[in-house]
mmCIF file of C-alpha atoms and ligand atoms in Angstrom:
data_model
loop_
_atom_site.group_PDB
_atom_site.id
_atom_site.type_symbol
_atom_site.label_atom_id
_atom_site.label_comp_id
_atom_site.label_asym_id
_atom_site.label_seq_id
_atom_site.Cartn_x
_atom_site.Cartn_y
_atom_site.Cartn_z
ATOM 1 C CA MET A 1 112.076 -23.416 172.436
ATOM 2 C CA ASN A 2 108.444 -22.947 173.528
ATOM 3 C CA ASN A 3 106.676 -19.855 174.727
ATOM 4 C CA ILE A 4 108.640 -16.899 173.427
ATOM 5 C CA ALA A 5 107.455 -13.335 174.006
ATOM 6 C CA LEU A 6 109.176 -10.380 172.343
ATOM 7 C CA ILE A 7 108.575 -7.157 174.235
ATOM 8 C CA THR A 8 109.515 -3.796 172.768
ATOM 9 C CA GLY A 9 110.475 -1.122 175.282
ATOM 10 C CA ALA A 10 111.305 -3.578 178.060
ATOM 11 C CA THR A 11 113.763 -1.258 179.835
ATOM 12 C CA SER A 12 111.095 0.589 181.789
ATOM 13 C CA GLY A 13 107.474 0.900 182.840
ATOM 14 C CA ILE A 14 104.833 -1.276 181.195
ATOM 15 C CA GLY A 15 107.294 -3.228 179.032
ATOM 16 C CA LYS A 16 109.475 -4.120 181.986
ATOM 17 C CA ALA A 17 106.448 -5.201 184.037
ATOM 18 C CA CYS A 18 105.272 -7.360 181.106
ATOM 19 C CA ALA A 19 108.710 -8.996 180.945
ATOM 20 C CA GLU A 20 108.448 -9.871 184.621
ATOM 21 C CA LYS A 21 104.845 -11.121 184.336
ATOM 22 C CA PHE A 22 105.513 -13.317 181.311
ATOM 23 C CA ALA A 23 108.769 -14.665 182.744
ATOM 24 C CA ALA A 24 106.918 -15.540 185.955
ATOM 25 C CA ASN A 25 104.574 -17.556 183.745
ATOM 26 C CA ARG A 26 107.355 -19.538 182.113
ATOM 27 C CA TYR A 27 107.813 -17.485 178.969
ATOM 28 C CA ASN A 28 111.263 -17.060 177.487
ATOM 29 C CA ILE A 29 111.663 -13.382 176.781
ATOM 30 C CA ILE A 30 113.243 -11.271 174.058
ATOM 31 C CA LEU A 31 113.869 -7.899 175.698
ATOM 32 C CA THR A 32 114.322 -4.853 173.496
ATOM 33 C CA GLY A 33 115.086 -1.172 173.988
ATOM 34 C CA ARG A 34 117.932 1.304 173.499
ATOM 35 C CA ARG A 35 119.439 1.313 177.005
ATOM 36 C CA SER A 36 121.760 -1.673 176.964
ATOM 37 C CA GLU A 37 122.731 -1.575 180.653
ATOM 38 C CA ARG A 38 119.103 -1.831 181.680
ATOM 39 C CA LEU A 39 118.550 -4.666 179.213
ATOM 40 C CA GLN A 40 121.528 -6.550 180.628
ATOM 41 C CA SER A 41 120.489 -6.134 184.245
ATOM 42 C CA LEU A 42 116.867 -7.134 183.534
ATOM 43 C CA LYS A 43 118.104 -10.154 181.585
ATOM 44 C CA LYS A 44 120.187 -11.319 184.569
ATOM 45 C CA GLU A 45 117.383 -10.632 187.024
ATOM 46 C CA LEU A 46 114.743 -12.586 185.081
ATOM 47 C CA GLU A 47 117.024 -15.546 184.419
ATOM 48 C CA LYS A 48 117.953 -15.795 188.093
ATOM 49 C CA LYS A 49 114.468 -15.242 189.495
ATOM 50 C CA TYR A 50 112.427 -17.339 187.060
ATOM 51 C CA GLN A 51 114.922 -19.744 185.436
ATOM 52 C CA VAL A 52 113.745 -18.736 181.958
ATOM 53 C CA LYS A 53 115.860 -17.957 178.928
ATOM 54 C CA THR A 54 116.158 -14.360 177.846
ATOM 55 C CA LYS A 55 117.725 -12.578 174.920
ATOM 56 C CA SER A 56 118.348 -8.873 174.748
ATOM 57 C CA LEU A 57 118.286 -6.924 171.510
ATOM 58 C CA CYS A 58 119.483 -3.349 171.829
ATOM 59 C CA PHE A 59 118.191 -1.166 169.003
ATOM 60 C CA ASP A 60 116.322 2.017 168.177
ATOM 61 C CA ILE A 61 112.912 1.037 166.856
ATOM 62 C CA GLN A 62 112.767 4.228 164.774
ATOM 63 C CA LYS A 63 115.572 2.900 162.560
ATOM 64 C CA LYS A 64 114.286 0.416 160.027
ATOM 65 C CA ASP A 65 117.714 -1.136 159.381
ATOM 66 C CA GLN A 66 118.336 -1.672 163.085
ATOM 67 C CA VAL A 67 114.964 -3.385 163.462
ATOM 68 C CA ILE A 68 115.652 -5.649 160.475
ATOM 69 C CA ASN A 69 119.157 -6.514 161.722
ATOM 70 C CA ALA A 70 117.873 -7.271 165.205
ATOM 71 C CA ILE A 71 115.182 -9.678 164.023
ATOM 72 C CA GLU A 72 117.523 -11.277 161.472
ATOM 73 C CA SER A 73 120.094 -11.842 164.224
ATOM 74 C CA LEU A 74 117.750 -14.285 165.985
ATOM 75 C CA ASP A 75 118.693 -17.907 165.498
ATOM 76 C CA ASN A 76 116.029 -20.506 164.764
ATOM 77 C CA SER A 77 115.311 -21.287 168.383
ATOM 78 C CA TRP A 78 114.611 -17.622 169.194
ATOM 79 C CA ARG A 79 112.721 -16.879 165.972
ATOM 80 C CA GLN A 80 109.701 -18.899 167.043
ATOM 81 C CA ILE A 81 108.027 -15.898 168.602
ATOM 82 C CA ASN A 82 104.582 -16.614 170.038
ATOM 83 C CA ILE A 83 103.776 -13.184 171.407
ATOM 84 C CA LEU A 84 104.821 -9.731 170.251
ATOM 85 C CA ILE A 85 104.042 -6.930 172.685
ATOM 86 C CA ASN A 86 104.289 -3.653 170.795
ATOM 87 C CA ASN A 87 104.907 -1.395 173.754
ATOM 88 C CA ALA A 88 107.853 0.930 172.920
ATOM 89 C CA GLY A 89 106.533 4.454 172.681
ATOM 90 C CA LEU A 90 106.616 7.948 174.034
ATOM 91 C CA ALA A 91 105.059 11.376 174.133
ATOM 92 C CA LEU A 92 107.155 14.497 173.831
ATOM 93 C CA ASP A 93 105.814 17.719 175.306
ATOM 94 C CA LEU A 94 102.324 19.176 175.558
ATOM 95 C CA LYS A 95 102.016 22.120 173.185
ATOM 96 C CA PRO A 96 99.332 23.491 170.865
ATOM 97 C CA ILE A 97 99.788 22.477 167.250
ATOM 98 C CA GLN A 98 100.978 25.922 166.187
ATOM 99 C CA GLU A 99 103.850 25.746 168.673
ATOM 100 C CA GLY A 100 104.763 22.106 168.043
ATOM 101 C CA ASP A 101 108.337 21.031 167.506
ATOM 102 C CA PHE A 102 108.995 19.255 164.188
ATOM 103 C CA SER A 103 111.679 17.071 165.683
ATOM 104 C CA ASP A 104 109.416 15.944 168.569
ATOM 105 C CA TRP A 105 106.695 15.113 166.041
ATOM 106 C CA ASP A 106 109.108 13.027 163.982
ATOM 107 C CA THR A 107 110.284 11.138 167.067
ATOM 108 C CA MET A 108 106.742 10.298 168.185
ATOM 109 C CA ILE A 109 105.591 9.246 164.719
ATOM 110 C CA ASP A 110 108.782 7.285 164.015
ATOM 111 C CA THR A 111 108.621 5.441 167.345
ATOM 112 C CA ASN A 112 104.931 4.931 168.097
ATOM 113 C CA LEU A 113 103.804 4.311 164.561
ATOM 114 C CA LYS A 114 106.614 3.505 162.137
ATOM 115 C CA GLY A 115 108.612 1.468 164.675
ATOM 116 C CA LEU A 116 105.527 -0.560 165.515
ATOM 117 C CA LEU A 117 104.970 -1.149 161.807
ATOM 118 C CA TYR A 118 108.557 -2.262 161.109
ATOM 119 C CA ILE A 119 108.662 -4.871 163.829
ATOM 120 C CA SER A 120 105.089 -6.041 163.207
ATOM 121 C CA LYS A 121 105.807 -6.767 159.552
ATOM 122 C CA LEU A 122 108.912 -8.803 160.380
ATOM 123 C CA VAL A 123 107.418 -10.724 163.280
ATOM 124 C CA SER A 124 104.070 -11.333 161.586
ATOM 125 C CA ASN A 125 105.916 -13.070 158.749
ATOM 126 C CA ILE A 126 107.523 -15.393 161.300
ATOM 127 C CA MET A 127 104.094 -16.011 162.872
ATOM 128 C CA ILE A 128 102.525 -16.699 159.458
ATOM 129 C CA THR A 129 105.141 -19.397 158.851
ATOM 130 C CA GLN A 130 104.289 -20.922 162.228
ATOM 131 C CA GLY A 131 100.539 -20.596 161.622
ATOM 132 C CA SER A 132 100.048 -18.981 165.036
ATOM 133 C CA GLY A 133 100.949 -15.992 167.157
ATOM 134 C CA HIS A 134 99.564 -13.058 169.070
ATOM 135 C CA ILE A 135 100.367 -9.387 168.553
ATOM 136 C CA ILE A 136 99.381 -7.110 171.425
ATOM 137 C CA ASN A 137 99.579 -3.394 170.736
ATOM 138 C CA ILE A 138 99.768 -0.945 173.623
ATOM 139 C CA GLY A 139 97.458 1.873 172.649
ATOM 140 C CA SER A 140 96.153 4.525 175.028
ATOM 141 C CA ILE A 141 93.127 6.505 176.154
ATOM 142 C CA ALA A 142 94.875 9.065 173.900
ATOM 143 C CA GLY A 143 93.888 6.835 170.983
ATOM 144 C CA ARG A 144 90.212 7.101 171.940
ATOM 145 C CA GLU A 145 90.067 10.797 172.702
ATOM 146 C CA SER A 146 92.168 13.778 171.815
ATOM 147 C CA TYR A 147 93.024 16.166 174.612
ATOM 148 C CA PRO A 148 94.295 19.755 174.505
ATOM 149 C CA ASN A 149 97.950 19.987 173.434
ATOM 150 C CA GLY A 150 98.203 16.215 172.970
ATOM 151 C CA ASN A 151 97.767 16.523 169.175
ATOM 152 C CA VAL A 152 100.553 14.412 167.635
ATOM 153 C CA TYR A 153 100.835 11.886 170.491
ATOM 154 C CA CYS A 154 97.049 11.410 170.351
ATOM 155 C CA ALA A 155 97.258 11.013 166.572
ATOM 156 C CA THR A 156 99.878 8.274 166.885
ATOM 157 C CA LYS A 157 97.738 6.393 169.399
ATOM 158 C CA HIS A 158 94.629 6.814 167.213
ATOM 159 C CA ALA A 159 96.779 5.280 164.483
ATOM 160 C CA VAL A 160 97.692 2.339 166.749
ATOM 161 C CA GLU A 161 93.972 1.756 167.268
ATOM 162 C CA GLY A 162 93.311 1.844 163.514
ATOM 163 C CA LEU A 163 96.284 -0.359 162.777
ATOM 164 C CA THR A 164 95.244 -2.925 165.376
ATOM 165 C CA LYS A 165 91.924 -3.360 163.570
ATOM 166 C CA ALA A 166 93.611 -3.467 160.159
ATOM 167 C CA MET A 167 96.296 -5.946 161.246
ATOM 168 C CA ARG A 168 93.622 -8.229 162.670
ATOM 169 C CA LEU A 169 91.815 -8.229 159.319
ATOM 170 C CA ASP A 170 95.050 -9.069 157.522
ATOM 171 C CA LEU A 171 96.192 -11.789 159.927
ATOM 172 C CA PHE A 172 93.239 -13.562 161.548
ATOM 173 C CA ARG A 173 92.900 -16.134 158.771
ATOM 174 C CA GLN A 174 96.545 -17.091 159.320
ATOM 175 C CA GLY A 175 95.942 -17.992 162.962
ATOM 176 C CA ILE A 176 97.345 -14.771 164.378
ATOM 177 C CA ARG A 177 95.493 -12.889 167.083
ATOM 178 C CA VAL A 178 95.791 -9.113 167.228
ATOM 179 C CA SER A 179 94.717 -7.186 170.317
ATOM 180 C CA GLN A 180 94.997 -3.684 171.689
ATOM 181 C CA ILE A 181 95.313 -2.718 175.315
ATOM 182 C CA ALA A 182 94.641 0.971 175.886
ATOM 183 C CA PRO A 183 95.485 2.282 179.359
ATOM 184 C CA GLY A 184 94.681 5.577 181.009
ATOM 185 C CA ALA A 185 97.268 7.158 183.308
ATOM 186 C CA VAL A 186 100.019 4.747 184.362
ATOM 187 C CA GLU A 187 102.822 5.953 186.628
ATOM 188 C CA THR A 188 106.020 5.124 184.733
ATOM 189 C CA GLU A 189 108.842 7.149 183.189
ATOM 190 C CA PHE A 190 106.340 8.304 180.552
ATOM 191 C CA SER A 191 105.826 11.809 182.008
ATOM 192 C CA LEU A 192 109.517 12.257 182.800
ATOM 193 C CA VAL A 193 110.189 11.579 179.101
ATOM 194 C CA ARG A 194 107.277 13.770 177.982
ATOM 195 C CA PHE A 195 108.543 16.706 180.066
ATOM 196 C CA LYS A 196 112.144 16.060 179.026
ATOM 197 C CA GLY A 197 113.576 15.267 182.444
ATOM 198 C CA ASP A 198 111.553 17.842 184.441
ATOM 199 C CA ALA A 199 110.844 15.585 187.439
ATOM 200 C CA ASP A 200 108.651 18.115 189.319
ATOM 201 C CA THR A 201 106.237 18.543 186.412
ATOM 202 C CA ALA A 202 106.242 14.804 185.730
ATOM 203 C CA GLU A 203 105.474 13.945 189.340
ATOM 204 C CA LYS A 204 102.463 16.318 189.389
ATOM 205 C CA VAL A 205 100.759 14.255 186.663
ATOM 206 C CA TYR A 206 100.211 11.448 189.179
ATOM 207 C CA ARG A 207 99.523 13.541 192.281
ATOM 208 C CA GLY A 208 96.189 13.526 194.159
ATOM 209 C CA TYR A 209 94.817 10.222 192.863
ATOM 210 C CA THR A 210 95.880 6.606 192.407
ATOM 211 C CA PRO A 211 97.126 6.002 188.862
ATOM 212 C CA LEU A 212 97.514 2.567 187.316
ATOM 213 C CA THR A 213 100.807 0.794 187.897
ATOM 214 C CA SER A 214 102.844 -0.927 185.198
ATOM 215 C CA GLU A 215 102.009 -4.193 186.933
ATOM 216 C CA ASP A 216 98.264 -3.482 186.599
ATOM 217 C CA VAL A 217 98.701 -3.171 182.841
ATOM 218 C CA ALA A 218 100.953 -6.232 182.653
ATOM 219 C CA GLU A 219 98.208 -8.263 184.375
ATOM 220 C CA SER A 220 95.804 -7.239 181.598
ATOM 221 C CA VAL A 221 98.337 -7.999 178.888
ATOM 222 C CA TYR A 222 98.891 -11.456 180.336
ATOM 223 C CA PHE A 223 95.135 -12.015 180.702
ATOM 224 C CA VAL A 224 94.639 -11.180 177.019
ATOM 225 C CA ALA A 225 97.562 -13.413 176.011
ATOM 226 C CA SER A 226 96.455 -16.374 178.078
ATOM 227 C CA GLN A 227 92.953 -16.872 176.690
ATOM 228 C CA PRO A 228 92.161 -20.146 174.920
ATOM 229 C CA THR A 229 93.138 -19.971 171.261
ATOM 230 C CA HIS A 230 89.541 -19.730 169.998
ATOM 231 C CA ILE A 231 89.197 -16.385 171.814
ATOM 232 C CA ASN A 232 90.653 -13.041 170.804
ATOM 233 C CA ILE A 233 90.173 -10.091 173.115
ATOM 234 C CA ASN A 234 90.190 -7.414 170.448
ATOM 235 C CA ASP A 235 90.421 -4.419 172.666
ATOM 236 C CA LEU A 236 90.682 -3.499 176.296
ATOM 237 C CA LEU A 237 90.453 0.011 177.772
ATOM 238 C CA ILE A 238 91.816 0.075 181.319
ATOM 239 C CA MET A 239 91.553 3.210 183.432
ATOM 240 C CA PRO A 240 92.367 4.230 186.978
ATOM 241 C CA MET A 241 89.137 4.383 189.012
ATOM 242 C CA ALA A 242 89.894 8.089 189.558
ATOM 243 C CA GLN A 243 90.073 8.868 185.814
ATOM 244 C CA ALA A 244 86.730 8.960 183.976
ATOM 245 C CA ASN A 245 88.125 9.977 180.583
ATOM 246 C CA ALA A 246 91.301 11.462 179.123
ATOM 247 C CA THR A 247 90.993 14.731 181.030
ATOM 248 C CA THR A 248 88.575 14.180 183.939
ATOM 249 C CA PHE A 249 90.141 13.117 187.230
ATOM 250 C CA ASN A 250 88.753 12.770 190.721
ATOM 251 C CA LYS A 251 91.695 14.339 192.545
ATOM 252 C CA GLU A 252 91.985 14.979 196.250
ATOM 253 C CA PRO A 253 91.758 18.672 197.084
ATOM 254 C CA LYS A 254 95.233 20.258 197.358
HETATM 255 P P1 LIG B 301 108.330 4.418 179.796
HETATM 256 O O1 LIG B 301 108.943 5.707 179.397
HETATM 257 O O2 LIG B 301 108.484 3.977 181.209
HETATM 258 O O3 LIG B 301 108.814 3.237 178.826
HETATM 259 C C1 LIG B 301 108.914 3.442 177.436
HETATM 260 C C2 LIG B 301 109.706 2.311 176.820
HETATM 261 O O4 LIG B 301 109.753 2.541 175.390
HETATM 262 C C3 LIG B 301 111.134 2.251 177.314
HETATM 263 O O5 LIG B 301 111.487 0.915 177.575
HETATM 264 C C4 LIG B 301 111.941 2.789 176.140
HETATM 265 O O6 LIG B 301 113.195 2.138 176.071
HETATM 266 C C5 LIG B 301 111.090 2.375 174.949
HETATM 267 N N1 LIG B 301 111.382 3.215 173.798
HETATM 268 C C6 LIG B 301 111.101 4.527 173.630
HETATM 269 N N2 LIG B 301 111.621 4.971 172.465
HETATM 270 C C7 LIG B 301 112.239 3.905 171.884
HETATM 271 C C8 LIG B 301 112.973 3.726 170.693
HETATM 272 N N3 LIG B 301 113.184 4.741 169.839
HETATM 273 N N4 LIG B 301 113.475 2.509 170.417
HETATM 274 C C9 LIG B 301 113.275 1.481 171.268
HETATM 275 N N5 LIG B 301 112.593 1.574 172.412
HETATM 276 C C10 LIG B 301 112.092 2.786 172.725
HETATM 277 O O7 LIG B 301 106.775 4.571 179.441
HETATM 278 P P2 LIG B 301 105.532 3.567 179.553
HETATM 279 O O8 LIG B 301 105.923 2.269 180.102
HETATM 280 O O9 LIG B 301 104.459 4.316 180.208
HETATM 281 O O10 LIG B 301 105.150 3.458 178.008
HETATM 282 C C11 LIG B 301 105.004 2.234 177.334
HETATM 283 C C12 LIG B 301 103.876 2.376 176.321
HETATM 284 O O11 LIG B 301 102.663 2.614 176.994
HETATM 285 C C13 LIG B 301 104.041 3.522 175.333
HETATM 286 O O12 LIG B 301 103.656 3.077 174.050
HETATM 287 C C14 LIG B 301 103.055 4.573 175.847
HETATM 288 O O13 LIG B 301 102.599 5.390 174.804
HETATM 289 C C15 LIG B 301 101.963 3.667 176.375
HETATM 290 N N6 LIG B 301 101.057 4.243 177.350
HETATM 291 C C16 LIG B 301 101.535 4.801 178.507
HETATM 292 C C17 LIG B 301 100.639 5.336 179.417
HETATM 293 C C18 LIG B 301 101.090 6.017 180.653
HETATM 294 O O14 LIG B 301 100.286 6.769 181.253
HETATM 295 N N7 LIG B 301 102.299 5.809 181.121
HETATM 296 C C19 LIG B 301 99.187 5.260 179.186
HETATM 297 C C20 LIG B 301 98.812 4.671 177.954
HETATM 298 C C21 LIG B 301 99.716 4.154 177.084
HETATM 299 P P3 LIG B 301 114.612 2.878 175.811
HETATM 300 O O15 LIG B 301 114.481 4.284 176.273
HETATM 301 O O16 LIG B 301 115.590 2.051 176.575
HETATM 302 O O17 LIG B 301 114.801 2.764 174.332
HETATM 303 C C1 LIG B 302 99.454 8.033 177.994
HETATM 304 C C2 LIG B 302 98.270 8.535 178.743
HETATM 305 O O1 LIG B 302 96.661 10.499 178.934
HETATM 306 O O2 LIG B 302 99.027 10.979 179.125
HETATM 307 O O3 LIG B 302 99.075 7.493 176.786
HETATM 308 O O4 LIG B 302 98.074 10.453 177.002
HETATM 309 S S1 LIG B 302 98.009 10.194 178.420
#
């Protein structure tokens, strides 16, 4: 099978929009995430709408054994992964370091950093065997700047930035491109997750200005992925026009 993209965190937001964008461009898609009903319905939707093949792998990226089992479960036709989009991730809460919750810290580090590492090791070995591939890491403006109370989330995204550079050094001679796309504010389920289901607080994050959409980011991911093979877009920072840096917004008066 040609043109296979594996997308982590495809059940929502940026990952889901990437699945749609790549399927629309004739990619066969491996969809991953923990919410199996969403994976199943997206699988059906993409197959019907775009006549591509899809495979869903339901696992928690924090759990090394689950990641290994999921990748090992792929048969030869699905193992030939061309593009890995390392998107699964989350922030939990906004609190000063001295009030931080150990369990929230573990979840963010285990998902955004260790999960990305687990799957990257496994898939990069497949890509090395093929002699080609492209790994696209979803970083964040939070990986460029730290903002008040963002401590551990910002640290994980700084780590994604560092790892992107390091992975490129390790893999470029083997024909594997490594890129980072770092968005500013994107309206997804991100803030609902960060504020643990508090929809009013989550909704306020995107009020008074036009944030990026998941589709905006997916366009950039596809642009990076569709360059000729002698080009690697190392890094792309994409912001809403109304957001000048991590904390400075041009919001309409209330
Ligand atoms: P969403 O909450 O909408 O999507 C997050 C995705 O990550 C879901 O599909 C979720 O799937 C998956 N995920 C989370 N934890 C796990 C886990 N343990 N195992 C497997 N999958 C997991 O948020 P976004 O689309 O906004 O976030 C996607 C990425 O973009 C994240 O890395 C985020 O840090 C980054 N980002 C987001 C920005 C924003 O403003 N929204 C800006 C910059 C970067 P499920 O719950 O089904 O497991
Ligand atoms: C998500 C964007 O600014 O909330 O990475 O950290 S921000």
